[in-house]
Coordinates of C-alpha atoms in Angstrom, one line a residue:
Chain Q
X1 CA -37.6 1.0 18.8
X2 CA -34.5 0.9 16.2
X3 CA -34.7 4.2 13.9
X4 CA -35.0 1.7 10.6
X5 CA -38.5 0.1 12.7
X6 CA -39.4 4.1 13.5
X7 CA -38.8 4.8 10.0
X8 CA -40.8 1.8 8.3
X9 CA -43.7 2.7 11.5
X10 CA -43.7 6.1 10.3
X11 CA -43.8 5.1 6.3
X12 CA -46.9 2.9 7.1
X13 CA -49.0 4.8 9.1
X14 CA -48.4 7.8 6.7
X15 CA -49.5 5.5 3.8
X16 CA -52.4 4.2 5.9
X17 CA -53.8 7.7 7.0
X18 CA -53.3 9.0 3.6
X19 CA -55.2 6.0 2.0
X20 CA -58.2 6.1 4.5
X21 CA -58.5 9.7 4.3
X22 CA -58.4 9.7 0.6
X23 CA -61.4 6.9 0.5
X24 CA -63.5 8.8 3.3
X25 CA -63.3 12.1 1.4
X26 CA -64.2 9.8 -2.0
X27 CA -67.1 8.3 -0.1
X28 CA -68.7 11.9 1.1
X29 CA -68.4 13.3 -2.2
X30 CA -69.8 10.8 -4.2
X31 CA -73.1 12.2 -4.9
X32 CA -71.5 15.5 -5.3
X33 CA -69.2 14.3 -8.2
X34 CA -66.9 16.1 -7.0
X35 CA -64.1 13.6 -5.4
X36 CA -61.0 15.6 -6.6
X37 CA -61.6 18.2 -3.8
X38 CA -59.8 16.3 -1.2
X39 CA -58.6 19.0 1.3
X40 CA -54.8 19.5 0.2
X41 CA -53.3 17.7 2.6
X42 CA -54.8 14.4 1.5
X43 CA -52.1 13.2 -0.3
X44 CA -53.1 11.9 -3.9
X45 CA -50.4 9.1 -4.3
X46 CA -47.6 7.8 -2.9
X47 CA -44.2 6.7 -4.2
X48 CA -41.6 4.1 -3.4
X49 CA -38.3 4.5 -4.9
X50 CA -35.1 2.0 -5.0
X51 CA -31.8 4.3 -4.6
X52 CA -30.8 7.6 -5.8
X53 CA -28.9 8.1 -2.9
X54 CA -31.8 8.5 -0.3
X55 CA -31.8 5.2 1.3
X56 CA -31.9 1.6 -0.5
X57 CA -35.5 2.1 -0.5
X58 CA -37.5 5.4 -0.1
X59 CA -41.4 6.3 0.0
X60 CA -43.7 8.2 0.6
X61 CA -47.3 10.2 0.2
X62 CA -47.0 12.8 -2.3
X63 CA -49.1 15.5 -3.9
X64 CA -49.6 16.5 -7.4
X65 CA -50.5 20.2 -8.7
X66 CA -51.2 22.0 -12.0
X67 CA -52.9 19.1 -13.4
X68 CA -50.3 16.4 -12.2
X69 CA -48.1 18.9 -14.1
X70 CA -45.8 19.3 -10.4
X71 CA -45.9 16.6 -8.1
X72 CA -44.5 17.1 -4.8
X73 CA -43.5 14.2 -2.4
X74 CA -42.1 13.7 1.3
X75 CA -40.3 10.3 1.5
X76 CA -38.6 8.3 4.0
X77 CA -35.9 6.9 2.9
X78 CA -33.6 3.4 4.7
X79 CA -30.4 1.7 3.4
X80 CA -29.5 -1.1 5.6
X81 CA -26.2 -2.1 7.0
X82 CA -26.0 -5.6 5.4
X83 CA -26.1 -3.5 2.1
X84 CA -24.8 0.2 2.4
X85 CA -22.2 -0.9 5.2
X86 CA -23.9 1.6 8.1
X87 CA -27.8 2.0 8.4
X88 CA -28.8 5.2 6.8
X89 CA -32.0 7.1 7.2
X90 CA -32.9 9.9 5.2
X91 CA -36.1 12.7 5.0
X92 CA -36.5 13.9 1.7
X93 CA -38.4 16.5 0.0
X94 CA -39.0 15.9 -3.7
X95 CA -40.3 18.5 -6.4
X96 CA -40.8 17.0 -10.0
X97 CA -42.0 19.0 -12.9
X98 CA -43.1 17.2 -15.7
X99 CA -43.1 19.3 -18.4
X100 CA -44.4 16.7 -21.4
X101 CA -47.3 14.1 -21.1
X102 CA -47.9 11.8 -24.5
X103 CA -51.2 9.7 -24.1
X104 CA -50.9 6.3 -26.2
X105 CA -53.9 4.1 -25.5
X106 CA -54.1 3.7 -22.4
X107 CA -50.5 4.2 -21.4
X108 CA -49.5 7.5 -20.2
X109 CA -46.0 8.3 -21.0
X110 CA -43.7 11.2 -19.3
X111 CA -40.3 11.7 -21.5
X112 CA -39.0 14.3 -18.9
X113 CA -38.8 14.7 -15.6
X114 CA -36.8 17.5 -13.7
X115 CA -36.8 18.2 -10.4
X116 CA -35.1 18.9 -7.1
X117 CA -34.2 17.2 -4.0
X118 CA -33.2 17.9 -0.5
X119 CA -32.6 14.9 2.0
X120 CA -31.8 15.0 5.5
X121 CA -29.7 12.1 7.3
X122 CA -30.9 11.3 11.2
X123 CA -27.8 10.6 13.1
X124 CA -24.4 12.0 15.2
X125 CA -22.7 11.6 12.2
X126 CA -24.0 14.3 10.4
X127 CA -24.5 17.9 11.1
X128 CA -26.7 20.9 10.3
X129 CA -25.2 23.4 11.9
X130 CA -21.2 23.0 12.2
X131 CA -20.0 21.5 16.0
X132 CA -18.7 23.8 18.2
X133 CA -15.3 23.0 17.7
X134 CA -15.1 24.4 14.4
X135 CA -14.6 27.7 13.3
X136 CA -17.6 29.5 11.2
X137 CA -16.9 28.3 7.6
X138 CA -14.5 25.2 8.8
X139 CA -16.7 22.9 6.5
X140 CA -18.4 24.9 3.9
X141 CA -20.9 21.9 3.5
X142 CA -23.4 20.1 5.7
X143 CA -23.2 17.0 6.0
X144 CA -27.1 16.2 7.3
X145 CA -28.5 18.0 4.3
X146 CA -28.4 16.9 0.5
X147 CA -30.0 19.0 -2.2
X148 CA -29.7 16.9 -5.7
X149 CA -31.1 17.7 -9.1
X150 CA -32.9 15.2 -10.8
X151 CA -33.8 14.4 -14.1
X152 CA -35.8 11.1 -15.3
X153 CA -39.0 10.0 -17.3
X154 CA -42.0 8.1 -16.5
X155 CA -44.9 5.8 -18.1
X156 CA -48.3 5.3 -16.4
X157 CA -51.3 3.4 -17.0
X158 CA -55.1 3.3 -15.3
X159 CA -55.2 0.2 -12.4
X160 CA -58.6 0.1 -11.3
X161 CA -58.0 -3.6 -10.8
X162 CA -55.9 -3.1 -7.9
X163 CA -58.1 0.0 -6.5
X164 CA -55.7 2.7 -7.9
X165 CA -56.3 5.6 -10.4
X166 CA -53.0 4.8 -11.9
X167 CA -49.9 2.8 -11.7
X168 CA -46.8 4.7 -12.6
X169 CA -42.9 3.5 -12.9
X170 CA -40.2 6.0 -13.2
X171 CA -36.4 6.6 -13.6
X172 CA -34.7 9.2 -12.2
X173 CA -31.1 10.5 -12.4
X174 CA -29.6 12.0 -9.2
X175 CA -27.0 14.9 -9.8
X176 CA -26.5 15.7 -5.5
X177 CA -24.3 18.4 -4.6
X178 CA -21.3 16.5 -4.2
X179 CA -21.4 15.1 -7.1
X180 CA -22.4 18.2 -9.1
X181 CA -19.2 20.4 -7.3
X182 CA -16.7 17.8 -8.6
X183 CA -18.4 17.8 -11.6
X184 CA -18.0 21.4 -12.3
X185 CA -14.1 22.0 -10.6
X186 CA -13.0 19.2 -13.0
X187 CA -14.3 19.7 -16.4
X188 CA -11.6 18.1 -18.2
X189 CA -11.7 15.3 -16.0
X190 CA -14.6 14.0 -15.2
X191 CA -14.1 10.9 -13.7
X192 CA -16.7 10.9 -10.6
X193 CA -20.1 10.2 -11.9
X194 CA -22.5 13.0 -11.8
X195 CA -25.4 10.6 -12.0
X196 CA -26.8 7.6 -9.9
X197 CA -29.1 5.8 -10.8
X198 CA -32.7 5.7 -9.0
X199 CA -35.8 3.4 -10.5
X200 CA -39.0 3.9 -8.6
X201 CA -43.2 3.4 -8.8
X202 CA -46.0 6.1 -7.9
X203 CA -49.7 4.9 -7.0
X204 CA -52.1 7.4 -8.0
X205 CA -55.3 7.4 -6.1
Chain L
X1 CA -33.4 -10.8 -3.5
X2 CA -33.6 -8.3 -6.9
X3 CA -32.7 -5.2 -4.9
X4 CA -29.9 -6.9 -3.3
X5 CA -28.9 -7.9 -6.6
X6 CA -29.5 -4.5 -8.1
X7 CA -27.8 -2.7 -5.3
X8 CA -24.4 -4.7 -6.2
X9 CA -24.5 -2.8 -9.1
X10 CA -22.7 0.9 -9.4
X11 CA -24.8 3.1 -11.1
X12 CA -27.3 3.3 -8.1
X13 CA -26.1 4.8 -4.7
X14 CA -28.0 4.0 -1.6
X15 CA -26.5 7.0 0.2
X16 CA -23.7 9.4 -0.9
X17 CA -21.8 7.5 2.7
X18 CA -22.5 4.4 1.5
X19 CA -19.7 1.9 2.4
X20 CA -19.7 -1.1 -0.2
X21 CA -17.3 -2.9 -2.2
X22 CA -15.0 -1.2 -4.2
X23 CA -10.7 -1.2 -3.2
X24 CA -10.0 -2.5 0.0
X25 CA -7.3 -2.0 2.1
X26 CA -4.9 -0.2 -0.1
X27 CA -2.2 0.9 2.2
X28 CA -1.8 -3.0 3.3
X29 CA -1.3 -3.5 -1.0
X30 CA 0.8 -0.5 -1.6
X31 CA 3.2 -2.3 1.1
X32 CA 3.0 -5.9 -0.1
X33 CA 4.0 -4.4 -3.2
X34 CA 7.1 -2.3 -2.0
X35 CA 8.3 -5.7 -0.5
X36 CA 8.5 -7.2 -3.4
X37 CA 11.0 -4.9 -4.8
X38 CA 13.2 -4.5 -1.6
X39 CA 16.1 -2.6 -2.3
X40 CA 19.2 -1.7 -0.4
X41 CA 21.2 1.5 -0.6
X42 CA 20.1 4.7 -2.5
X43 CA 16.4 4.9 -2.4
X44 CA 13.6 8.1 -3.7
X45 CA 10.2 8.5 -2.6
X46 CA 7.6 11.1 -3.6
X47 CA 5.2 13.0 -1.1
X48 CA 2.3 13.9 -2.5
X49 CA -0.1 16.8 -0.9
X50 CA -3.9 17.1 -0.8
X51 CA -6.3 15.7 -3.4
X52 CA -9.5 16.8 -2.5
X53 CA -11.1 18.8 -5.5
X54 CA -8.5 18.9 -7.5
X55 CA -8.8 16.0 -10.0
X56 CA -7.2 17.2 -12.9
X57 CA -3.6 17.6 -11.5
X58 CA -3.7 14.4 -9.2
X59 CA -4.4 12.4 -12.1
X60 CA -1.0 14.4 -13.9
X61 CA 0.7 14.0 -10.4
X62 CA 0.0 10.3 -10.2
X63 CA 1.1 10.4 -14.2
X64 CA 4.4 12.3 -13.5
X65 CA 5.0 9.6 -10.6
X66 CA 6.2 6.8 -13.1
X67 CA 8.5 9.3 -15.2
X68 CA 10.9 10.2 -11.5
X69 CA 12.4 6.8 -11.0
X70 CA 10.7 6.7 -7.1
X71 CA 10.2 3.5 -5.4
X72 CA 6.8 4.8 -3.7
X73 CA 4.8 7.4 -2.7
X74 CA 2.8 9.2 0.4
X75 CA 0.0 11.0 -0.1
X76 CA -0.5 13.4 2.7
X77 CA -4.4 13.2 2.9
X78 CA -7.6 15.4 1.8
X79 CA -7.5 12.3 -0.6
X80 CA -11.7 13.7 -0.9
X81 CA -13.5 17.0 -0.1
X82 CA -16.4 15.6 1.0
X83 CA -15.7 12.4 2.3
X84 CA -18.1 10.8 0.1
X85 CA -18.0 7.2 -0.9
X86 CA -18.1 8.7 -4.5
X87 CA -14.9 10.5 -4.1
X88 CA -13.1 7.5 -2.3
X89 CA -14.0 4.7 -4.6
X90 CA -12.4 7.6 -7.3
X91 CA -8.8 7.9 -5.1
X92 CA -8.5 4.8 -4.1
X93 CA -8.7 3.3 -7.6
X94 CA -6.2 6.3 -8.6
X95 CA -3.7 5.4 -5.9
X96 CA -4.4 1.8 -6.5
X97 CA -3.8 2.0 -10.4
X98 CA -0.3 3.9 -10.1
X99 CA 2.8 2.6 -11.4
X100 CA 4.2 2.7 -7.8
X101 CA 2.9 1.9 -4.2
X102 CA 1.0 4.9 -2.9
X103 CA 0.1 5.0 0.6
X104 CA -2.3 7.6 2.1
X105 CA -2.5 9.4 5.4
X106 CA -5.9 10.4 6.4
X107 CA -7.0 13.9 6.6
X108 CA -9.6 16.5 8.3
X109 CA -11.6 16.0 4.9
X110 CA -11.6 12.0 4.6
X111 CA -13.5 12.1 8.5
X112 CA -16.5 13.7 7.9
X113 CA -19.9 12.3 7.9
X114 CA -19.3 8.4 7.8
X115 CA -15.6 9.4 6.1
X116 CA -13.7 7.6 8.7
X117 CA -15.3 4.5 8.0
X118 CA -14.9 4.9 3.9
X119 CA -11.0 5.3 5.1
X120 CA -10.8 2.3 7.5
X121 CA -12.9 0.2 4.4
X122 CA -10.7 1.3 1.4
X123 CA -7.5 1.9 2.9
X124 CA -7.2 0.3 6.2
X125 CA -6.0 1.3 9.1
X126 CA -5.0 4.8 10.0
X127 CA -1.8 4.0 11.7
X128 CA 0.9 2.4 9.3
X129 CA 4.2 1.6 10.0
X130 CA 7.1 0.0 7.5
X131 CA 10.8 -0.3 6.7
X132 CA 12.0 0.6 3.1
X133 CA 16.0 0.7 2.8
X134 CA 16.7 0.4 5.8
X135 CA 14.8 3.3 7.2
X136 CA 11.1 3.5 9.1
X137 CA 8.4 5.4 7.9
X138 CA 5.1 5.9 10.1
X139 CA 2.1 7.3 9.1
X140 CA -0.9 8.4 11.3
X141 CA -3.6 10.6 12.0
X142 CA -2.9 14.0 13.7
X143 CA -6.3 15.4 12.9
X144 CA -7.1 16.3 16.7
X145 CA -9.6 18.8 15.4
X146 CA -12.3 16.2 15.0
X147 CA -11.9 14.8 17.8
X148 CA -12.2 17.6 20.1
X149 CA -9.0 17.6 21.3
X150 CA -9.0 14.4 23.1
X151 CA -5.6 14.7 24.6
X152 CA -4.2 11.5 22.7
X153 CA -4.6 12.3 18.6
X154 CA -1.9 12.0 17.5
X155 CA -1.6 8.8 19.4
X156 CA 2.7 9.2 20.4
X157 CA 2.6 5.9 22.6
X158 CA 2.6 4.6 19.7
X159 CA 4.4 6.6 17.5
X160 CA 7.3 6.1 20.1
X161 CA 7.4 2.1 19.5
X162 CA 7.0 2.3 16.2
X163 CA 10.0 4.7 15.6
X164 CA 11.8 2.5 18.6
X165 CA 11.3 -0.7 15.9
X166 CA 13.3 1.4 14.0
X167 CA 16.8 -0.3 12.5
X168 CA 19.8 1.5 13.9
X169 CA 21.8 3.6 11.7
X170 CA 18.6 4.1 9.0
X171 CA 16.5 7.5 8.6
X172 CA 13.0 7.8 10.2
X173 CA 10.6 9.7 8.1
X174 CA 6.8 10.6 9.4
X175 CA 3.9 11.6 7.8
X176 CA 0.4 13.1 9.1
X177 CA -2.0 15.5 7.8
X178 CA -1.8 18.4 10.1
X179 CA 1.2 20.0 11.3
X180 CA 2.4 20.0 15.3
X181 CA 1.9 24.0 15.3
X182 CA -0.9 24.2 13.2
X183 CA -4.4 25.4 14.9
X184 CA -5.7 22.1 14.1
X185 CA -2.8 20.0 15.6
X186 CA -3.7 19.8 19.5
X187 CA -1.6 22.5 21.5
X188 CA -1.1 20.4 24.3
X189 CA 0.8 18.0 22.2
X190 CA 2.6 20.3 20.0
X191 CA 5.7 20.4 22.2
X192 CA 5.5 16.8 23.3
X193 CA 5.5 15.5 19.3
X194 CA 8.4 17.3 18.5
X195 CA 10.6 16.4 21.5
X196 CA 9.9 12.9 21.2
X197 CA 10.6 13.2 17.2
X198 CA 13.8 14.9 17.8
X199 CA 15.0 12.1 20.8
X200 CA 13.9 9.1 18.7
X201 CA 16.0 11.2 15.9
X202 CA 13.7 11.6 12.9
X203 CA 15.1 13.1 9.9
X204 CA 11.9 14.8 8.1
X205 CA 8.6 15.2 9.2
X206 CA 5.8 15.5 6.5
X207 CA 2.7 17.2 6.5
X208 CA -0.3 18.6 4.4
X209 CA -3.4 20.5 5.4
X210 CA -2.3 24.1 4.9
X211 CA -2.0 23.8 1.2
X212 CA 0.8 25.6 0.6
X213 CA 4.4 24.8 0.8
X214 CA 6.6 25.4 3.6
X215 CA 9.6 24.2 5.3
X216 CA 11.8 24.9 8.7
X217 CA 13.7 22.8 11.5
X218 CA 12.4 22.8 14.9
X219 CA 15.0 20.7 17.7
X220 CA 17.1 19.3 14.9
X221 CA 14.4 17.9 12.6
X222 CA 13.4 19.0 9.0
X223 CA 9.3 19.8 9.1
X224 CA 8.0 19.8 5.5
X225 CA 4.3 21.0 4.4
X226 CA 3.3 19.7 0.6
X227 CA 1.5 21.9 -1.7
X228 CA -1.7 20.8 -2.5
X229 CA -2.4 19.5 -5.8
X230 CA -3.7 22.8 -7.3
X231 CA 0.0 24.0 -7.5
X232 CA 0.8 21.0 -9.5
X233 CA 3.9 20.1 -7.4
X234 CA 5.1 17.4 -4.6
X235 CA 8.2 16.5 -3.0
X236 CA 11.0 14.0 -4.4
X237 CA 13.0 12.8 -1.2
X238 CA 16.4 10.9 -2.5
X239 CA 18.0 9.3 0.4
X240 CA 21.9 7.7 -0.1
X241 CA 23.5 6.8 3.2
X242 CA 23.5 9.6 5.6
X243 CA 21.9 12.1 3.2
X244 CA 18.3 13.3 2.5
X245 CA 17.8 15.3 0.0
X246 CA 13.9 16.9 -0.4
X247 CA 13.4 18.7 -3.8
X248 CA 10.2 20.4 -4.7
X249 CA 9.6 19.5 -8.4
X250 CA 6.3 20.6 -11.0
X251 CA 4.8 19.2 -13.0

């Protein structure tokens, strides 16, 4: 199986046991009005993202705490060669804090998101520990692994319709390391971009 | 189709190795263009040392380029610290936008992750050779270090034709990224390199990778380090007729 079929396998089934799981837990609480009590690892959404450097298209399930004050999300990201020149495919863990909720009607807006990244890239290319043929401290950075800072905002709004608790879209900036470290050593010249851009969609259930 | 469309577009990155659009094959366009201005006789050239995260004084470096009268100049690689297609599609438009030819060399920083291929996209092919005045210049990778040591980086088959192409009676300058000697440059080619540069008789040999300036002459040819960029100086090289003259000027 080619690692961009593995990935998309993976991405579904997650999606699907997260899903079924969600709508048996809903079914044998129903007289118990109490179907928020999922068990915590029953994810309650999932997310699908377009860039931000973790693969042309990324997603995942997530979960939300604190009164979907924190969400937290696992996605699996894939940028194809025809577009990105190589196939990429990235893990990511994703921590959002959304410190500001307005409620207009029935829309649900989010001004500000922050929030923190790591991705991981599958392949030979990449490393996590430095090869043996380097010295300790050779490359002071690795390659595999990407922690980026985010910041974004989102709007939401109830979609019963299509069997969800709420559809979400959201934009996200994406500060990664790299990016940040140029950033910082050339203040007076800042000609790399310390944003890209990411625009993504969340499904609550 | 949208996120095709979308993903043409450069505020979103797919990945941070991403290799799409952007400058393509600059050495090749940096050579074109020093044809076009063929000169004989007296000739200068400026060698420029590694890039990587200092921003600030490449952009003053390139700058400085247009006020010294060269005809072109060689950047000794590190053009990126990460290798990031970020960082290349920065240099290469840099290089690309100076008021003279600029080739690059690549180094140990332009290779990792999926750096080689950001190279071979933007700049073309690691092994370049030309004429300019009358004399050859070949550029190519000595970064044996990432390779393992694979017994043929730098590849001196054909370094040997290219400095056998070589016009009689004109200089032959090289340029690669790490230094025979250095811990990087493989061992087992160290003393190989330099008798085959001294027998195919070239005058200077020009490196970067240690950062910091230095010069001495091993079997009758001149070996030359770069500064990096942080020390806000490069090398002027003013050739007339039999002489070669390297000066390290600031900036």
């Amino acid at each position: 199986m080619s690692r961009s079929g593995l990935a998309g396998g993976l991405l579904t089934s997650l999606l699907l046991v997260a899903s079924s799981s969600r709508a048996q837990e809903q079914e044998l609480h129903e007289d118990a009005s109490e179907s928020k009590k999922a068990p915590w690892y029953v994810p309650d959404h999932a997310a699908v993202q377009f860039a931000g450097s973790i693969g042309m298209l990324a997603a995942g399930p997530g979960w939300a705490f604190l009164d979907e004050q924190v969400d937290l999300e696992v996605l699996v990201g894939w940028a194809p060669q025809a577009v990105a020149g190589s196939d990429f495919v990235t893990l990511t863990l994703k921590a959002q804090w959304h410190p500001f909720r307005v409620r207009h009607g029935e829309w649900d807006i989010r001004p500000l998101t922050l929030g923190a990244a790591f991705s991981y890239t599958f392949g030979d290319d990449f490393y996590l520990t430095l090869p043996d043929r380097y010295a300790s401290g050779y490359y002071w950075f690795k390659t595999a692994l990407r922690p980026a800072f985010l910041m974004g905002g989102g709007v939401g709004r109830p979609a019963k319709v299509l069997g969800f608790e709420r559809l979400e879209g959201y934009y996200e900036l994406v500060a990664t390391d790299y990016r940040i470290v140029q950033f910082l050593r050339n203040p007076d010249t800042v000609k790399l971009g310390l944003f890209s851009l990411a625009l993504g969609a969340r499904v609550r259930f | 189709m949208l996120p095709w469309l979308a993903a043409g577009c450069g505020a979103f990155e797919m990945h941070p190795y991403e290799v799409r659009g952007g400058e393509r094959d600059s050495n090749a366009r940096a050579v074109e263009r020093l044809q076009e201005r063929m000169s004989s006789g007296p000739f200068r050239f400026a060698v420029i040392g590694d890039i990587g995260i200092f921003q600030g004084s490449s952009e003053a470096a390139v700058r400085d380029l247009s006020r010294r009268d060269v005809d072109f100049a060689v950047q000794m690689g590190d053009l990126t610290e990460f290798g990031s297609a970020d960082e290349y599609k920065w240099v290469s438009k840099l290089l690309n936008d100076a008021s003279v030819p600029t080739m690059a060399v690549i180094g140990n920083h332009d290779m990792v992750g999926k750096g080689t291929e950001l190279f071979l996209a933007r700049f073309g092919p690691t092994f370049l050779s030309f004429e300019h005045g009358g004399s050859r210049f070949v550029l190519f990778d000595s970064n044996s270090r990432e390779y393992d040591f694979p017994g043929d980086v730098p590849d001196l088959v054909r370094l040997e034709q290219a400095l056998a192409e070589a016009s009689l009676g004109g200089h032959r300058f090289t340029f690669s990224h790490v230094a025979p000697g250095h811990q990087d440059f493989d061992p087992t080619l160290t003393g190989p390199i330099e008798e085959l540069q001294s027998e195919r008789g070239v005058t200077v040999s020009f490196h970067g990778h240690s950062h910091r300036f230095r010069s001495d002459e091993r079997l009758g040819v001149r070996y030359f380090v770069t500064d990096a960029l942080d020390i806000r100086s490069y090398l002027l090289v003013s050739v007339e007729g039999p002489s070669v003259d390297v000066q390290q000027v600031f900036f």
